[in-house]
mmCIF file of C-alpha atoms in Angstrom:
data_model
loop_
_atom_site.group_PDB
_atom_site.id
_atom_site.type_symbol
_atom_site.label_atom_id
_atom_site.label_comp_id
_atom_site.label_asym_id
_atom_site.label_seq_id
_atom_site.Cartn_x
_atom_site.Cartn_y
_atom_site.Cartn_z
ATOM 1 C CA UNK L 1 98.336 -66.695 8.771
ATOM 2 C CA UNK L 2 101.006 -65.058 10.811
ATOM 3 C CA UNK L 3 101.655 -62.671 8.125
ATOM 4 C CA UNK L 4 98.395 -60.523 9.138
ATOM 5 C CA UNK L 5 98.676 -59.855 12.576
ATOM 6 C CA UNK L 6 95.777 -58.294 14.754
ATOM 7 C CA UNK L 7 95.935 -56.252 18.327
ATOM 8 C CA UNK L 8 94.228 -57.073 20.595
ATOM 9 C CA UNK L 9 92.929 -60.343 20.204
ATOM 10 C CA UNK L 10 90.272 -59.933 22.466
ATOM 11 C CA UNK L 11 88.708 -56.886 24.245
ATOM 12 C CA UNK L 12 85.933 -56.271 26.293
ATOM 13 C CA UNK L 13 84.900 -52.806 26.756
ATOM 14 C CA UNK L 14 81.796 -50.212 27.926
ATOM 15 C CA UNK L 15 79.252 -47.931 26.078
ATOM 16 C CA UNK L 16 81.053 -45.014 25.289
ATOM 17 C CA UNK L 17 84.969 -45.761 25.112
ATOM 18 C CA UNK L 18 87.092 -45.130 22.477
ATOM 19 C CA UNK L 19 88.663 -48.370 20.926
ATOM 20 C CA UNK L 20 91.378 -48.742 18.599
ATOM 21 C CA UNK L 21 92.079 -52.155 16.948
ATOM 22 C CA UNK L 22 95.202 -52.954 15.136
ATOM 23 C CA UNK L 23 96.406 -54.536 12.168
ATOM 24 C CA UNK L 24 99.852 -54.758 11.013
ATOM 25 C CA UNK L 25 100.910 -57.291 7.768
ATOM 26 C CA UNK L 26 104.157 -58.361 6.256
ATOM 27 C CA UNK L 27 103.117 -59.090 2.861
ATOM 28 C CA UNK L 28 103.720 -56.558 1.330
ATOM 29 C CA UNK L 29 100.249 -56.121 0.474
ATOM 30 C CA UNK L 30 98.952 -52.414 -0.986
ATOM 31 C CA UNK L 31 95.148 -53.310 0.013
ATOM 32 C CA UNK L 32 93.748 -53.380 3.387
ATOM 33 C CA UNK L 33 90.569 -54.092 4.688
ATOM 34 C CA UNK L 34 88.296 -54.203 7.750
ATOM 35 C CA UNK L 35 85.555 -56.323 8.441
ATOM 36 C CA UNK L 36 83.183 -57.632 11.152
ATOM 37 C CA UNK L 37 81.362 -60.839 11.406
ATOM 38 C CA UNK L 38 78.107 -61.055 13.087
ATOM 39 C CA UNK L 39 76.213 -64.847 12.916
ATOM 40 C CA UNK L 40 73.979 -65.022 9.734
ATOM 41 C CA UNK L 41 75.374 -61.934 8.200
ATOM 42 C CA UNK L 42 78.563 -63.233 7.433
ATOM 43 C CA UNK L 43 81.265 -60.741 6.723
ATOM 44 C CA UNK L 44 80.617 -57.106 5.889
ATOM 45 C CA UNK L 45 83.001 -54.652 4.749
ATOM 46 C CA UNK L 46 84.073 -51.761 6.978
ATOM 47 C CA UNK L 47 86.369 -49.744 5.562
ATOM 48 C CA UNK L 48 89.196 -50.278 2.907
ATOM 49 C CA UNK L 49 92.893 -48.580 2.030
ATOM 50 C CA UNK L 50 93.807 -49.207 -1.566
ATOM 51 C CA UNK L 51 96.639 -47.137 -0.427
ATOM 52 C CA UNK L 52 98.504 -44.924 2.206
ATOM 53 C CA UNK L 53 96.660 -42.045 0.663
ATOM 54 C CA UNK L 54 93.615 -43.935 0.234
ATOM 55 C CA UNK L 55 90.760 -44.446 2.317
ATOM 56 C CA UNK L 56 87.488 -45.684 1.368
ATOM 57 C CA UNK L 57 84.115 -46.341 3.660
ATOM 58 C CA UNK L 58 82.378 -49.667 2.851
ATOM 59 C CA UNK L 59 78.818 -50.570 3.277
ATOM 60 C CA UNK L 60 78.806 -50.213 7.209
ATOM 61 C CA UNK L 61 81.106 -47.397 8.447
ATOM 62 C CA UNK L 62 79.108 -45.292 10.306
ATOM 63 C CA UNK L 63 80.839 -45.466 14.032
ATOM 64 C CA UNK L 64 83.652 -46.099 12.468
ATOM 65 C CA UNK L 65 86.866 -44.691 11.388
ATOM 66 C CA UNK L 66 90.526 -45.731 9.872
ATOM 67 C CA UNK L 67 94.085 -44.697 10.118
ATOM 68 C CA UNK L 68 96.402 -46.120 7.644
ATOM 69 C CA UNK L 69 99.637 -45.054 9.142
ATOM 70 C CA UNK L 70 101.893 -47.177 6.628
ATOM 71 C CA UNK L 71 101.773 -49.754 3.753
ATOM 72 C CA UNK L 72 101.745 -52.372 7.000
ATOM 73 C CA UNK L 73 100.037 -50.878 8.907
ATOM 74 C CA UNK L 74 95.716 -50.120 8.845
ATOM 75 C CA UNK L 75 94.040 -48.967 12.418
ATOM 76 C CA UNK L 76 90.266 -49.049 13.118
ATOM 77 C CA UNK L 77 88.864 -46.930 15.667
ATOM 78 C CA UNK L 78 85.671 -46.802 17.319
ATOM 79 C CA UNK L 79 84.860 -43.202 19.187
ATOM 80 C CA UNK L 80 82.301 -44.135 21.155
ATOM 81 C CA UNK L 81 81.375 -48.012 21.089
ATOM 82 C CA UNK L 82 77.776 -49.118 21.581
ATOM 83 C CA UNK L 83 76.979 -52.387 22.319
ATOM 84 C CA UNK L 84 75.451 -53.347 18.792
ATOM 85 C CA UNK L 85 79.435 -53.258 17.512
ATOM 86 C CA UNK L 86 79.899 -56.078 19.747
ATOM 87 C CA UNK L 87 81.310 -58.627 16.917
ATOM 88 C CA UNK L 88 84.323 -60.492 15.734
ATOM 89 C CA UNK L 89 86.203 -58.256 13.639
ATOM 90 C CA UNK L 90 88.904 -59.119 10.787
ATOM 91 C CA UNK L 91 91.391 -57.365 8.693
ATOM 92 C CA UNK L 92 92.691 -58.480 5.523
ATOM 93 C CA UNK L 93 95.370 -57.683 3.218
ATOM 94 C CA UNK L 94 95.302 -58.090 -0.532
ATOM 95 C CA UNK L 95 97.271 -57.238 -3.935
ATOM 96 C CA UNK L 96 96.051 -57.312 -6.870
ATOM 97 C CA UNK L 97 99.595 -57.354 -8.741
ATOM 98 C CA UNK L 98 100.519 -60.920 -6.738
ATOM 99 C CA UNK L 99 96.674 -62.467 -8.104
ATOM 100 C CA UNK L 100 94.428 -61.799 -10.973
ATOM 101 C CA UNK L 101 91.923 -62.696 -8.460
ATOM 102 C CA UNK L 102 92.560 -59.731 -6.101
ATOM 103 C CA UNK L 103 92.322 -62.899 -3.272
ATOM 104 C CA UNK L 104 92.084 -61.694 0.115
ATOM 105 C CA UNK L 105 94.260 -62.884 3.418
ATOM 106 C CA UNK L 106 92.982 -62.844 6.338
ATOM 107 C CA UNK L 107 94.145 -62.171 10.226
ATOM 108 C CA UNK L 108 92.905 -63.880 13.270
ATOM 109 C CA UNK L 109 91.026 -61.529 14.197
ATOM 110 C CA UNK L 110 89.501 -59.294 17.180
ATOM 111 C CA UNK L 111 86.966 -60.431 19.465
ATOM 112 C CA UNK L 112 84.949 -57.188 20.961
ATOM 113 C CA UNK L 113 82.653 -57.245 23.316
ATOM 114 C CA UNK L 114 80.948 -53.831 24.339
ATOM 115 C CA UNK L 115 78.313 -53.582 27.556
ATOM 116 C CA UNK J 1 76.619 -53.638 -6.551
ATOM 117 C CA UNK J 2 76.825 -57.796 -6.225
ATOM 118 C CA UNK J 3 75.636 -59.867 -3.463
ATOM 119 C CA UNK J 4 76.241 -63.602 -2.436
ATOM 120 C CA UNK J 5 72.782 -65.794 -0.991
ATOM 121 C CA UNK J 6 74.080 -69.360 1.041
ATOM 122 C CA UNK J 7 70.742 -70.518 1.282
ATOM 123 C CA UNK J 8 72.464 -73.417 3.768
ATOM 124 C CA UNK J 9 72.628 -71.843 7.176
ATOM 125 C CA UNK J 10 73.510 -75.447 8.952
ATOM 126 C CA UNK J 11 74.234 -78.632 7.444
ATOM 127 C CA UNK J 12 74.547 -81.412 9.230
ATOM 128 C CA UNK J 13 76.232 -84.692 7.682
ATOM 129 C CA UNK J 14 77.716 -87.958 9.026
ATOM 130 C CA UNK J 15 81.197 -88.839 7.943
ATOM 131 C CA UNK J 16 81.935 -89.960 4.545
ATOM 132 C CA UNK J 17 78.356 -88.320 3.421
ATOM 133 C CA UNK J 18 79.144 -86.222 0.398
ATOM 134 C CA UNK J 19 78.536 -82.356 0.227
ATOM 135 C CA UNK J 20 77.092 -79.908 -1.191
ATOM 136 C CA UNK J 21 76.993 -76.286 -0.618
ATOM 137 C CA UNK J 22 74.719 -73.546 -2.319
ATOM 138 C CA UNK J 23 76.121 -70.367 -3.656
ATOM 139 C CA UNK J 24 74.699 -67.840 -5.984
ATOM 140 C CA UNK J 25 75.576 -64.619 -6.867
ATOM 141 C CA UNK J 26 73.785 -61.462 -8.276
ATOM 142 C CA UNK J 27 75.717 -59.728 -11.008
ATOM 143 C CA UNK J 28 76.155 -59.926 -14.762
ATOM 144 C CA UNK J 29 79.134 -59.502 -15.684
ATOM 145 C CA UNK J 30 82.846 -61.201 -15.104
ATOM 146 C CA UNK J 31 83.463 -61.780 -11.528
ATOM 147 C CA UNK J 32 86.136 -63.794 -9.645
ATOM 148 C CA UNK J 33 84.384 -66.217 -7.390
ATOM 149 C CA UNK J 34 86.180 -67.734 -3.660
ATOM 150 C CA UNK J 35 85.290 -70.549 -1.004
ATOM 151 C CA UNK J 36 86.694 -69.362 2.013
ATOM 152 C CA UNK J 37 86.801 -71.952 5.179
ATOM 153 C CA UNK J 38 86.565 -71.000 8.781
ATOM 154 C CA UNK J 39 87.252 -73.523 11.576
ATOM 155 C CA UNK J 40 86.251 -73.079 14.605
ATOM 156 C CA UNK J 41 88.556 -70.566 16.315
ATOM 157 C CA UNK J 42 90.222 -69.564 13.550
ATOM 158 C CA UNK J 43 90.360 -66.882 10.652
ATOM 159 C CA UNK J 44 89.401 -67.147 7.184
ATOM 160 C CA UNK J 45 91.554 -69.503 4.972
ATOM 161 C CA UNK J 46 91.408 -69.699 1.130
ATOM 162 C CA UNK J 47 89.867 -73.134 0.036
ATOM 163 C CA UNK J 48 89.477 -72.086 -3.766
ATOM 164 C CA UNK J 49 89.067 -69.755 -6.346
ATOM 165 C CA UNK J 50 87.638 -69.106 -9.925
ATOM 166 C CA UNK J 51 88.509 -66.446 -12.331
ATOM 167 C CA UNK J 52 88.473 -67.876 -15.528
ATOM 168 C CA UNK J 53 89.323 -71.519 -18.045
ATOM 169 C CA UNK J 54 87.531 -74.682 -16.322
ATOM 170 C CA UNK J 55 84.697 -73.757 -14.460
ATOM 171 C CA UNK J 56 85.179 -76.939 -12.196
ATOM 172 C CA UNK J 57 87.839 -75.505 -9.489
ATOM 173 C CA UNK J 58 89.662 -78.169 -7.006
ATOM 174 C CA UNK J 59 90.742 -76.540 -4.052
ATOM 175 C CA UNK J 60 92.340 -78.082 -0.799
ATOM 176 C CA UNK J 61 91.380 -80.801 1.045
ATOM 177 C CA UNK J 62 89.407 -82.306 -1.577
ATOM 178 C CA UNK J 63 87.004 -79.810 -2.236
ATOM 179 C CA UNK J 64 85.853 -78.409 -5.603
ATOM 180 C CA UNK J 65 83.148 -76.099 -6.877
ATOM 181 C CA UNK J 66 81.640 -75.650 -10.233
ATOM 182 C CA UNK J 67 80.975 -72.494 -11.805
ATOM 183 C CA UNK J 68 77.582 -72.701 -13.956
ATOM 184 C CA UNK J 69 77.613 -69.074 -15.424
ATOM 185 C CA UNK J 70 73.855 -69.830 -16.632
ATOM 186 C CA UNK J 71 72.570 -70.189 -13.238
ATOM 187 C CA UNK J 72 75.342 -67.766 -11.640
ATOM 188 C CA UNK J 73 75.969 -70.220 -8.902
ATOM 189 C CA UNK J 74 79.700 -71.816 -7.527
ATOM 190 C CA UNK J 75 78.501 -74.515 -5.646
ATOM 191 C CA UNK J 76 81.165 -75.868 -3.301
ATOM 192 C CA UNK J 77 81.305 -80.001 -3.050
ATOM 193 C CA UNK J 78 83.129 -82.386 -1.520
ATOM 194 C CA UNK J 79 82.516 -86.740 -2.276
ATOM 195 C CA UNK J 80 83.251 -88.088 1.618
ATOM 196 C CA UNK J 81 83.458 -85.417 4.233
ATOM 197 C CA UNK J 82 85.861 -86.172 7.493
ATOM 198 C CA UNK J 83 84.859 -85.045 11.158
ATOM 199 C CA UNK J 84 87.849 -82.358 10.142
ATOM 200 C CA UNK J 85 85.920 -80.359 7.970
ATOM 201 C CA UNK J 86 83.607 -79.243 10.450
ATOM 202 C CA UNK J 87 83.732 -75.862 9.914
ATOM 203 C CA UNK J 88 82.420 -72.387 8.203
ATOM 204 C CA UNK J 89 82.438 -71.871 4.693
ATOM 205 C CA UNK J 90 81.912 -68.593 3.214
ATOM 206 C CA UNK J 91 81.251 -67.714 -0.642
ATOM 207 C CA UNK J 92 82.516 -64.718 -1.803
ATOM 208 C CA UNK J 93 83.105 -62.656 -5.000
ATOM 209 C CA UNK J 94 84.124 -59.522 -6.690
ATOM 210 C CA UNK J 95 83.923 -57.945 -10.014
ATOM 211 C CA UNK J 96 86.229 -56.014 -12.032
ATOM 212 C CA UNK J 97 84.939 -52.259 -11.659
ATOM 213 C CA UNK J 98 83.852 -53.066 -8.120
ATOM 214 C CA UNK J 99 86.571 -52.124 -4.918
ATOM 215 C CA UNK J 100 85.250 -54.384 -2.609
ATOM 216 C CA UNK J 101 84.784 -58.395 -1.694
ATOM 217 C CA UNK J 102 81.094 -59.696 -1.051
ATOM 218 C CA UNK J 103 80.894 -62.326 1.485
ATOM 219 C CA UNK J 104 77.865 -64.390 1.927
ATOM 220 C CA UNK J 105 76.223 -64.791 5.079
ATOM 221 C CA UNK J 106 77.822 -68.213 5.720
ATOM 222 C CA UNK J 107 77.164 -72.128 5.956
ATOM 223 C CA UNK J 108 78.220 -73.777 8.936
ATOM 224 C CA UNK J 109 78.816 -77.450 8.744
ATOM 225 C CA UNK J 110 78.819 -79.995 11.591
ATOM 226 C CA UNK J 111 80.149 -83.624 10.317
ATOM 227 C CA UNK J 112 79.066 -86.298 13.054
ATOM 228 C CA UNK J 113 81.802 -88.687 13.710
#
């Protein structure tokens, strides 16, 4: 869906580097949300932004941290990447004005690799 | 705080085999209930969605899911699967209350042509 856009698409880094990944939408959406998706775990939540002035950790955020620099805009930074964060990460955009469901869309997502 | 169980890790079917995928959920109260589909090389996509009214759902592509509030499962099915639909499919749902989605940990599907 090409209204969820994510930077880089793929990125592989070493122990100890800062990385930033990006996500930038054009729905409109108030809601934003990381993920990552590791094989048989599915996908766990991050961090979400109900809000510019609202940032919330979900049930894995340790070595991670957010910047939501604008409605369109929701940044997820790791400061010093191990290799166990290696995973395909996602970011979503929802609002729960648009659905009674609160239904979540989803970018293409980043491929990380850390060594 | 609710969780999703796929007890189907991989299914493998031949075309035109019909389908059926697991789902249950762990919470009591109202929730909103999603299939989401993955193909390979892709994001998530949106293949249905219950909140409320019939509890059998008919998404795209010919899938559907029931809702069986007694057994708190949304089992995803599908009568003749294609080659196409091979795929991930995800089970997801949140509840009023709660800020966040709960994904399960995902079914992959290979359909022999």
């Amino acid at each position: 869906d090409a209204d969820v856009t994510q930077t880089p698409r793929n990125r592989i880094t070493k122990t100890g580097k800062r990385i930033m990944l990006e996500c930038s939408q054009t729905k409109g959406h108030d809601r934003m949300y990381w993920y990552r998706q590791d094989p048989g775990l599915g996908l766990r939540l991050i961090y979400y932004s109900f809000d510019v002035k609202d940032i919330n950790k979900g049930e894995i955020s340790d070595g991670y941290s957010v910047s939501r620099q604008a409605q369109a805009k929701f940044s997820l930074s790791l400061e010093s990447a191990i290799p166990n964060q290696t995973a395909l990460y996602f970011c979503a955009t929802s609002d729960p004005l648009a659905s009674s469901t609160d239904t979540q869309y989803f970018g293409p997502g980043t491929r990380l690799t850390v060594l | 705080a609710q969780s999703v169980s796929q007890h189907n890790h991989h299914v493998i079917l031949s075309e035109a085999a019909s389908l059926e995928l697991g789902c249950n959920y762990s919470y009591g109260g109202t929730v909103n209930l999603f299939w989401y589909v993955q193909y390979p090389g892709q994001h998530l996509q949106l293949l249905l969605k219950y909140f409320s009214g019939d509890p059998l759902v008919k998404g795209i592509k010919g899938f559907e899911a029931e809702f069986i509030k007694s057994k708190f499962s949304f089992n995803l099915r599908k009568p003749s699967v294609q080659w196409s639909d091979t795929a991930e499919y995800f089970c997801a749902v949140n509840a009023p209350g709660y800020n966040d989605m709960r994904f399960g940990a995902g079914t992959r599907l290979t359909v022999k042509p």
